[in-house]
CSV table of C-alpha atoms in Angstrom, one decimal:
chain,number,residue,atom,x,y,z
A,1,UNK,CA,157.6,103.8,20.8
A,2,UNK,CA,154.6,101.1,21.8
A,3,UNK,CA,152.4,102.8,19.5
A,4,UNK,CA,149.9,104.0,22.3
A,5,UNK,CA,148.4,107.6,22.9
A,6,UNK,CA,150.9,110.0,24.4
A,7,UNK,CA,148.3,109.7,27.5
A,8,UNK,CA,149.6,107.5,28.9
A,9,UNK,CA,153.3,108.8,28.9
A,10,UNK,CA,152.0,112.2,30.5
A,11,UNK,CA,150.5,109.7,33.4
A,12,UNK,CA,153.4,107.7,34.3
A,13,UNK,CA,155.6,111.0,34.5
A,14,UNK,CA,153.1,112.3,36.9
A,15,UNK,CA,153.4,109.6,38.8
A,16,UNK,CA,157.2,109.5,38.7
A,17,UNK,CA,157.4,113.1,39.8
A,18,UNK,CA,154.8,113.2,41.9
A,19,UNK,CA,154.7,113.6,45.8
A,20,UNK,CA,154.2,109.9,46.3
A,21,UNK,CA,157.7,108.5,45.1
A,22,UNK,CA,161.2,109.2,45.9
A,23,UNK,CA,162.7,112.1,46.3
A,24,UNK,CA,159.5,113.2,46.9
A,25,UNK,CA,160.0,116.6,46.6
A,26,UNK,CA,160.2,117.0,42.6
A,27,UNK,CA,157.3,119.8,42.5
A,28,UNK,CA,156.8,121.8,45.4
A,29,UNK,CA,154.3,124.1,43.5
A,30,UNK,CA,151.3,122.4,43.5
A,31,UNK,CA,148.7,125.0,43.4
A,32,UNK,CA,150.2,126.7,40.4
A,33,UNK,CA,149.8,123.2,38.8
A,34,UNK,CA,146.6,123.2,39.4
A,35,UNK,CA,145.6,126.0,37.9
A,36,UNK,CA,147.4,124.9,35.0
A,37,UNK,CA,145.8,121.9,35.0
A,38,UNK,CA,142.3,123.7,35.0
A,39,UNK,CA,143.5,125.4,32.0
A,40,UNK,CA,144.6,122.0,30.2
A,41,UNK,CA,140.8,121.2,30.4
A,42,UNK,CA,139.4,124.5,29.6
A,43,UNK,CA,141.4,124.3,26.1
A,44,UNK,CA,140.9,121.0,25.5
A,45,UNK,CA,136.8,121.7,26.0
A,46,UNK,CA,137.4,124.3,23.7
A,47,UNK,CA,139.0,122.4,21.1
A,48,UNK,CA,136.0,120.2,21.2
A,49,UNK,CA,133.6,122.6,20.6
A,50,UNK,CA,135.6,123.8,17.8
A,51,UNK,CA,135.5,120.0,16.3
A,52,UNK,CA,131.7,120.2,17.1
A,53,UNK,CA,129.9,122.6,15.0
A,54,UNK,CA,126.0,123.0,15.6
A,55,UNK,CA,125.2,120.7,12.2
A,56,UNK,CA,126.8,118.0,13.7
A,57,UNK,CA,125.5,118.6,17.4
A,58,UNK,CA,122.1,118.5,15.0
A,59,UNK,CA,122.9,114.8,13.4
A,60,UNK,CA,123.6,113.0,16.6
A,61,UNK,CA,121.6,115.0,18.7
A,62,UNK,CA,118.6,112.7,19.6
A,63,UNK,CA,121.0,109.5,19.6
A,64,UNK,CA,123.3,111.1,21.7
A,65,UNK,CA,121.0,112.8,23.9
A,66,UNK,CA,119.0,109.1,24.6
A,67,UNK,CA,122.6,106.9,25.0
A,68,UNK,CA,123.7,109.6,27.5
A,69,UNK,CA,121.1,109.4,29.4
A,70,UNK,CA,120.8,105.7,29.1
A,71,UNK,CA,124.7,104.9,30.2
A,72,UNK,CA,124.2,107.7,33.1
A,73,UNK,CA,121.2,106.6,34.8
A,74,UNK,CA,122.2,102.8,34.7
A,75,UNK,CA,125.6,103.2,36.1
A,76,UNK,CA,124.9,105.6,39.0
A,77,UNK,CA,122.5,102.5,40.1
A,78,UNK,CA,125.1,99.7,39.0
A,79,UNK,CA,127.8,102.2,41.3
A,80,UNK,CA,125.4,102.9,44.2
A,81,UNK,CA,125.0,98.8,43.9
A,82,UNK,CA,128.2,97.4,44.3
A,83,UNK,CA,129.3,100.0,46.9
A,84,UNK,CA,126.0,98.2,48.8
A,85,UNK,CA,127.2,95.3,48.5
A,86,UNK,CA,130.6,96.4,49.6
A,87,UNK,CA,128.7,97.1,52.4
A,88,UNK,CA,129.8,100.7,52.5
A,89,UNK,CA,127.9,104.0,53.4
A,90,UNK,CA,125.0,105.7,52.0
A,91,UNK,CA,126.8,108.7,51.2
A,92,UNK,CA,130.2,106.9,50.1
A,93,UNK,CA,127.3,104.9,47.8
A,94,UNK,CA,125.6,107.7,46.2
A,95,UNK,CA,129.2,109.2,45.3
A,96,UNK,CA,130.9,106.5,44.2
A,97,UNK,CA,128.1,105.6,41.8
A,98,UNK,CA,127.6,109.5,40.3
A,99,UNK,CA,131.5,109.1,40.0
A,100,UNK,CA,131.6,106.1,37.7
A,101,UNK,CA,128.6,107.4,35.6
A,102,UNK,CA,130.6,110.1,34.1
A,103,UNK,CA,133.4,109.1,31.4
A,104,UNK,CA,136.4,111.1,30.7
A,105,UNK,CA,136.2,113.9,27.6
A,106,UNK,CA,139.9,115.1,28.1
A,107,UNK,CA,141.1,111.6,27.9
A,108,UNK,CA,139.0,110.5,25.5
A,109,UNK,CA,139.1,113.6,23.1
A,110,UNK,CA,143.2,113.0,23.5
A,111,UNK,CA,143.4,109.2,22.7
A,112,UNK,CA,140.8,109.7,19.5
A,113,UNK,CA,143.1,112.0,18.3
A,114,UNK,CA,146.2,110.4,19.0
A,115,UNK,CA,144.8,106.8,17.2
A,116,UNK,CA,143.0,109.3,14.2
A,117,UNK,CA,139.7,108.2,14.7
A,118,UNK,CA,138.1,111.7,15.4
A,119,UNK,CA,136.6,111.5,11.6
A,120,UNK,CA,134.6,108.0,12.7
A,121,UNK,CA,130.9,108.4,12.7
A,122,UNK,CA,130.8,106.3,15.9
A,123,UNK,CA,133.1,109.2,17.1
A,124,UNK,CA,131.1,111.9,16.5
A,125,UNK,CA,128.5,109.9,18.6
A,126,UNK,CA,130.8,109.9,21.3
A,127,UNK,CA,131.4,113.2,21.2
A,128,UNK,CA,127.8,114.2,21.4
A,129,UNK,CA,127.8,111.4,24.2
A,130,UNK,CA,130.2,113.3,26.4
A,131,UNK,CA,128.6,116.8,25.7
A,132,UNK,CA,125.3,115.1,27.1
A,133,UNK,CA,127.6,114.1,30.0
A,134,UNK,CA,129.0,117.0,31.1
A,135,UNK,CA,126.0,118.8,31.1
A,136,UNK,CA,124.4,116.0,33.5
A,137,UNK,CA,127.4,116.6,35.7
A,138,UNK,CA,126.8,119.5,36.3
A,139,UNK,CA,123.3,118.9,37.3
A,140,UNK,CA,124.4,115.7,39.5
A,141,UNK,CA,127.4,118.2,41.5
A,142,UNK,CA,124.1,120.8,42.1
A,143,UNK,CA,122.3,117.5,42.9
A,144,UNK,CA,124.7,116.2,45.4
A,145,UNK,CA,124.9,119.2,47.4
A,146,UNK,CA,121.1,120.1,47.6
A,147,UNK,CA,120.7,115.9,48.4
A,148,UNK,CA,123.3,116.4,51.4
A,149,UNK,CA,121.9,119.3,52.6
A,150,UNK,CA,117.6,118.7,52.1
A,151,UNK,CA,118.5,114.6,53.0
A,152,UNK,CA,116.5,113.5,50.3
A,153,UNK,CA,116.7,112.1,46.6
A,154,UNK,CA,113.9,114.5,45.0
A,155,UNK,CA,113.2,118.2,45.7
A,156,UNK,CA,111.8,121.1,43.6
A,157,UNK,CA,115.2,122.9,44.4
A,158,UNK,CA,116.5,120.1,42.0
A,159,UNK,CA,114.3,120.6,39.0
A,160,UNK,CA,114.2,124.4,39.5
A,161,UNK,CA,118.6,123.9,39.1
A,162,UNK,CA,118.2,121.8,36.0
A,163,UNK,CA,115.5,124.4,34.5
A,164,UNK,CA,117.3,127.3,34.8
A,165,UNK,CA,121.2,125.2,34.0
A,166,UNK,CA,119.1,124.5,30.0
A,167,UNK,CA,117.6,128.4,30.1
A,168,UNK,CA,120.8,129.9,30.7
A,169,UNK,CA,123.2,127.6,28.4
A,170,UNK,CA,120.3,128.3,25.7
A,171,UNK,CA,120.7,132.1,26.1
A,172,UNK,CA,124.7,131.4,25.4
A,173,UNK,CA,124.3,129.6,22.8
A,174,UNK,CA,121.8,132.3,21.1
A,175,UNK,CA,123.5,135.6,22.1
A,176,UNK,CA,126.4,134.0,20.6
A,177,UNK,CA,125.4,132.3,17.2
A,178,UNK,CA,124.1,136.2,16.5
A,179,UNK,CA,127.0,137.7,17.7
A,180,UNK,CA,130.3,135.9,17.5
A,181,UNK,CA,129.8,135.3,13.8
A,182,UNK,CA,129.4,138.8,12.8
A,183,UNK,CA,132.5,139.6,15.0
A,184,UNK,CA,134.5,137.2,13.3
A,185,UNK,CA,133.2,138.3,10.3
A,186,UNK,CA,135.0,142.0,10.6
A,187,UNK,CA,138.8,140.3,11.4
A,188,UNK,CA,138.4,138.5,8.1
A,189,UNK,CA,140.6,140.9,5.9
A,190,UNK,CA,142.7,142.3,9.0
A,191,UNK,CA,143.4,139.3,11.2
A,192,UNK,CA,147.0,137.5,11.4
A,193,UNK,CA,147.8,134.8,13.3
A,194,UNK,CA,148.6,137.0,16.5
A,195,UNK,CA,144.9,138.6,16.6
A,196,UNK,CA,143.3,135.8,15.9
A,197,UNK,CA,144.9,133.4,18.2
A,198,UNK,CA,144.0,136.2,21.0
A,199,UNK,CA,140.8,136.8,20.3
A,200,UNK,CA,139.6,133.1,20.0
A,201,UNK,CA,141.8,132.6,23.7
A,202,UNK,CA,139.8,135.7,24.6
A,203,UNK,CA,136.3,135.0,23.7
A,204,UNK,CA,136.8,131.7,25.4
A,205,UNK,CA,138.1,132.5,28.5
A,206,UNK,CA,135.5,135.4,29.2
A,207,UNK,CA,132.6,132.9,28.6
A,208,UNK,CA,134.7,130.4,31.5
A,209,UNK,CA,134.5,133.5,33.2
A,210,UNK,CA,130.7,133.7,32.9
A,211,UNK,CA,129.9,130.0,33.7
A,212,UNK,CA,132.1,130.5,36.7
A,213,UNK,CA,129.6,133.5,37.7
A,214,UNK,CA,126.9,131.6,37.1
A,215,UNK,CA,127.8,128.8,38.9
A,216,UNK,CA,128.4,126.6,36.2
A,217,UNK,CA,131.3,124.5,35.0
A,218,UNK,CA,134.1,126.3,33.4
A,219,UNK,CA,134.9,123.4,30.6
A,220,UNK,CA,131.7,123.8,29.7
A,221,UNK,CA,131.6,127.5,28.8
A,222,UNK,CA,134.8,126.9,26.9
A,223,UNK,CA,133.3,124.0,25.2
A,224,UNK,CA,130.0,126.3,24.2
A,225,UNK,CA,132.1,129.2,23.0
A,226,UNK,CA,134.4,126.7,20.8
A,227,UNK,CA,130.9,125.7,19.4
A,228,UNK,CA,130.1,129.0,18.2
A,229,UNK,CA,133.2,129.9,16.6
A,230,UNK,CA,133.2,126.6,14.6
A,231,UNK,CA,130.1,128.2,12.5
A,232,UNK,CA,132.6,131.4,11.6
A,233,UNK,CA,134.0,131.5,8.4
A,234,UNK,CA,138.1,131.3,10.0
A,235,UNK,CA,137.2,127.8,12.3
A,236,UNK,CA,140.0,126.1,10.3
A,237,UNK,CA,142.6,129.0,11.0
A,238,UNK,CA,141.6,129.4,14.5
A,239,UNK,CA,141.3,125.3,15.0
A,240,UNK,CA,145.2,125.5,13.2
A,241,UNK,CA,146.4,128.1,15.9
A,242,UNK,CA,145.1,126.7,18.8
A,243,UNK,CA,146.3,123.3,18.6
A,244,UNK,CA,149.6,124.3,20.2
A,245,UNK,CA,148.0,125.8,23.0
A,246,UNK,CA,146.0,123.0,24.0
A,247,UNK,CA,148.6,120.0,23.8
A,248,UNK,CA,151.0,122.3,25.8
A,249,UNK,CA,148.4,122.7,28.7
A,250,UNK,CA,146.5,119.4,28.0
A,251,UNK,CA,150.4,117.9,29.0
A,252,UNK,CA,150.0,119.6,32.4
A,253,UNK,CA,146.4,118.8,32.8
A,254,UNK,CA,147.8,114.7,32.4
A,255,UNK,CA,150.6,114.9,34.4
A,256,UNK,CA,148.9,116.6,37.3
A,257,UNK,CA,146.2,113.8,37.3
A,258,UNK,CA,149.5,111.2,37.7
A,259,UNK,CA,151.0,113.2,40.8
A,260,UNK,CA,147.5,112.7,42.4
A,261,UNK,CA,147.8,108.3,42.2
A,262,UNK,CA,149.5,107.1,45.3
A,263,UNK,CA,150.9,104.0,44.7
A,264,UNK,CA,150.7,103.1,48.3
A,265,UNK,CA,146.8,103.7,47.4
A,266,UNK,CA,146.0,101.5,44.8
A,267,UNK,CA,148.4,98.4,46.4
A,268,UNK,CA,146.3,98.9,49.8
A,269,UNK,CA,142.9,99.2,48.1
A,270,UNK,CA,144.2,96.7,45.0
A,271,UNK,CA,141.0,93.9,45.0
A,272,UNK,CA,138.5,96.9,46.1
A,273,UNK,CA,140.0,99.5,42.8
A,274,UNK,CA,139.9,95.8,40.4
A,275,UNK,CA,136.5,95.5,41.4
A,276,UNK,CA,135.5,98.8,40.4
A,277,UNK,CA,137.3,99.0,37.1
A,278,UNK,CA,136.0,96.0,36.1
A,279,UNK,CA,132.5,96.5,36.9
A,280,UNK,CA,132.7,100.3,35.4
A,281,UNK,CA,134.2,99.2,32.1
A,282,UNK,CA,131.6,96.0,32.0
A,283,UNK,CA,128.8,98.4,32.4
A,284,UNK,CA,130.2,101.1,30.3
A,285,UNK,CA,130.3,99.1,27.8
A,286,UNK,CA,127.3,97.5,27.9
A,287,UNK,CA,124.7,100.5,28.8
A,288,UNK,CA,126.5,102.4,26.0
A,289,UNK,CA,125.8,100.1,23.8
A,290,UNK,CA,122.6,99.3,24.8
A,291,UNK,CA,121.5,103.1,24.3
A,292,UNK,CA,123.1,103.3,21.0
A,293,UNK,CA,121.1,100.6,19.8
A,294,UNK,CA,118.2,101.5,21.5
A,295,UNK,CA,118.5,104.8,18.8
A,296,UNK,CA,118.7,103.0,16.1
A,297,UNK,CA,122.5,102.7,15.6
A,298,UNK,CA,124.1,99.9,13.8
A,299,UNK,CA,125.7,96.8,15.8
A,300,UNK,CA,129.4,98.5,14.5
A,301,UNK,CA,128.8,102.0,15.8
A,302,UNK,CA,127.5,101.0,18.9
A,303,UNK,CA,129.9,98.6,20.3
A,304,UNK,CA,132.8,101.2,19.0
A,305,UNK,CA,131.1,104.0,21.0
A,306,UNK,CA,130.7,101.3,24.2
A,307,UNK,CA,134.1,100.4,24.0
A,308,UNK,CA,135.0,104.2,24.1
A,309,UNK,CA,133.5,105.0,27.1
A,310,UNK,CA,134.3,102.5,29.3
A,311,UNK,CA,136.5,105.0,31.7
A,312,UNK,CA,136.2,108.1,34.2
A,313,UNK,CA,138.1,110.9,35.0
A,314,UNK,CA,138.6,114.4,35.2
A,315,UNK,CA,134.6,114.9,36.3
A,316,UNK,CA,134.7,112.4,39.2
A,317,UNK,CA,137.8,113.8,40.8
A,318,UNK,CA,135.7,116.8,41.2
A,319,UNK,CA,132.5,114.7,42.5
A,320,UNK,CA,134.7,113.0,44.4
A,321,UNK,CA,135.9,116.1,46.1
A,322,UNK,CA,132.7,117.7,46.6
A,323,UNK,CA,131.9,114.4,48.7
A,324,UNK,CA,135.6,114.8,51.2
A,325,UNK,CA,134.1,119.2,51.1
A,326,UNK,CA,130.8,118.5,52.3
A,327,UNK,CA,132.7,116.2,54.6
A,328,UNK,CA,130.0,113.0,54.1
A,329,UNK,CA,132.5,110.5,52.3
A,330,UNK,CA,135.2,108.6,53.7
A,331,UNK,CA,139.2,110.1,53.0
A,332,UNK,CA,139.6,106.6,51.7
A,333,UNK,CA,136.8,106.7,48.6
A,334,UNK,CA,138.7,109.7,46.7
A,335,UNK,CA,142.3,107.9,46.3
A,336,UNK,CA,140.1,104.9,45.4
A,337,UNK,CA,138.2,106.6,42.6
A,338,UNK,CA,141.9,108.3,41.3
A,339,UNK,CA,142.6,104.7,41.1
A,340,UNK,CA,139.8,103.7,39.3
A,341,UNK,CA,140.6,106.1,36.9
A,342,UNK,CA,144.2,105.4,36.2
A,343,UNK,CA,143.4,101.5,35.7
A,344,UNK,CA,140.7,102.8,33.2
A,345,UNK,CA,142.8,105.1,31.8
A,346,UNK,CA,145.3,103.0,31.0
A,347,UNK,CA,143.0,100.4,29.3
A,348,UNK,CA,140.9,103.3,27.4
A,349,UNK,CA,143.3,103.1,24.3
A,350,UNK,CA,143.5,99.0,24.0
A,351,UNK,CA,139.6,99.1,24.1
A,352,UNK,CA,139.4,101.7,21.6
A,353,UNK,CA,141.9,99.6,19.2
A,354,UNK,CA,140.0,96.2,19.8
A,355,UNK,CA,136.4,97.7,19.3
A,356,UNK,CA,136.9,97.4,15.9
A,357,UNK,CA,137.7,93.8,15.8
A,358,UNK,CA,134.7,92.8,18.3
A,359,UNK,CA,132.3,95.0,16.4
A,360,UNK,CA,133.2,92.8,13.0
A,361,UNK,CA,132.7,89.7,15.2
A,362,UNK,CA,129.6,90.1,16.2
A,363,UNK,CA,128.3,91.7,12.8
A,364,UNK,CA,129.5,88.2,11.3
A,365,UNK,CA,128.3,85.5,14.0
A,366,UNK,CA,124.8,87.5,14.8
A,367,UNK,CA,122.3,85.3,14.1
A,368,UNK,CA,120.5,86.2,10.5
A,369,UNK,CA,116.6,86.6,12.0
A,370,UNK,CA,118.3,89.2,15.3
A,371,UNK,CA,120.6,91.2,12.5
A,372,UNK,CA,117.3,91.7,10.1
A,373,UNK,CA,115.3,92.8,13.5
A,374,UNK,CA,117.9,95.3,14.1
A,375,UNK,CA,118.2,96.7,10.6
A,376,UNK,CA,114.0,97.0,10.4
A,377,UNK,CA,114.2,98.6,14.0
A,378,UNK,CA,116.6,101.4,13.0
A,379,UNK,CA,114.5,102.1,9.5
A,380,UNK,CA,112.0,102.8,12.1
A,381,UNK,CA,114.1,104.8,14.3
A,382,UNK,CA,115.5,107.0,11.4
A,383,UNK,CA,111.7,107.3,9.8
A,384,UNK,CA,110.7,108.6,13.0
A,385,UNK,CA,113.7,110.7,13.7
A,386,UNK,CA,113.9,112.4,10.8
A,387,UNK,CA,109.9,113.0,10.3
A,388,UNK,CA,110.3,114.9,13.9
């Protein structure tokens, strides 16, 4: 009715039901939600990859691969920062900051699609963006757990985690592109929408099945397996046929998230979680845009891809919860970061809407001699880029 993505509905009715407001006792089966919940982001990962075929992983790559890197890196030191300042921890430091440095795909993927921007180019950066980020989450929840357990910041056991994390996702990726295709290929003249709609839910859940072996996050299997069937010749019937399935668990996946904010929570911690949503969507916003532009994007593209990022979510409820497992956080930091991430949330699809008007600003009121820098400086880039 306000014109705003359905997000934000699912939260408020988690919150509503939830263990934290009268009755109280709405759900009782909280497990089951969970698993649910895990299969909300599974399916939504896998719709992703299905958006994401390998040509245009291929024409953001390199800009998406730099901007990731460029957002993560500065706001895991802006986070472990203001927690200094705060004068908290060392531990409650180093989490809080690899928290905030990882933006939210689900919510992001949802509210792009809700608002019909998924087509943008500076969407399609995004999306590259957040594949860059998940993969780096994965290497900062292997990084957390080796840092608490060798007490230090750098270790071989580190490197020797990310080498073999990019060897094995390769081998995925290959084994698939070979195989998948031709698979595919055979259902063409004897697939309906039952078969294929099974096979698709099968071939995805059996590489989540693998990454779990391995070690690895489950999304991102899903994500790498939607990937590989967008290059088959039925993406748009499968992409048709699994819409359904992903709203209906992407709705539990939302809701679930709401049931975990305590009210109580947020008005106890209220200065503390404004603090932190302010600084993360400042220097979302800022580092994004700075990487962007750093790779040659235009002033437009990059302030719309700034403005997209500037939340957190599903990835640092799970950081956060390695911290309260390995039992070297405070109980206090993980209903603050939940906050965080509702108040960011909730101001994810307004910053999404008003990037467009900022990005025209500035493209008008830039001063003539810093817009014709830029516009040399990203010739450059794109000589250089596409020469490589």
């Amino acid at each position: 009715k306000i014109r705003q993505p359905v997000v934000l509905g699912y939260l408020l009715s988690g919150i509503i039901v939830g263990p934290h407001m009268p009755p109280y006792d709405l759900v009782t089966d909280v497990p089951s939600l969970h698993t649910l919940s895990e299969l909300g982001v599974i399916f939504l990962m896998f719709s992703l990859g299905l958006d994401f075929s390998f040509h245009k992983l291929k024409r953001v790559g390199t800009p998406a691969v730099m901007t990731g890197l460029v957002e993560v890196i500065l706001v895991l030191a802006i986070g472990i920062g203001l927690a200094k300042i705060l004068g908290w921890p060392t531990y409650d430091c180093i989490f809080l900051g690899a928290a905030l440095s990882i933006s939210s795909t689900t919510i992001i993927i949802k509210a792009m699609d809700e608002l019909g921007l998924k087509s943008k180019h500076f969407a399609e950066l995004v999306f590259g963006i957040l594949i860059v980020e998940d993969l780096l989450a994965i290497l900062l929840l292997a990084g957390l757990s080796i840092v608490v357990g060798t007490h230090a910041m750098l270790s071989a056991t580190l490197v020797d985690s990310a080498i073999k994390l990019f060897i094995v996702v390769g081998s995925w990726f290959l084994v698939g592109y070979f195989l998948i295709p031709s698979l595919i290929r055979k259902l063409v003249d004897v697939a309906n929408q039952e078969t294929l709609t099974i096979v698709s839910v099968a071939l995805c859940l059996l590489l989540v099945c693998i990454a779990a072996y391995f070690g690895y996050s489950s999304a991102l299997g899903a994500f790498i397996m939607g990937s590989i069937l967008a290059e088959t010749d039925l993406i748009q019937f499968i992409e048709q046929y699994m819409r359904p399935i992903r709203d209906i668990f992407a709705a539990v996946f939302f809701i679930s998230v709401g049931m975990l904010i305590d009210p109580s929570i947020i008005i106890e911690h209220f200065t503390t979680v404004l603090l932190i949503s302010a600084v993360t969507i400042i220097a979302k916003i800022l580092t994004t845009s700075m990487g962007a532009l750093a790779t040659g994007q235009s002033v437009t593209t990059s302030v719309r891809a700034g403005f997209s990022m500037a939340q957190i979510g599903e990835f640092s409820f799970i950081i956060a919860g390695l911290g309260l497992l390995l039992e070297v956080t405070r109980p206090s930091l993980f209903p603050i970061i939940i906050a965080v991430s509702a108040v960011t949330t909730f101001t994810t699809p307004y910053l999404i809407q008003s990037s467009a008007a900022v990005s025209k600003y500035l493209e008008k009121n830039l001063p003539p001699s810093f817009k014709s820098v830029l516009s040399h400086y990203s010739i450059l880039i794109h000589r250089y880029l596409t020469l490589k």
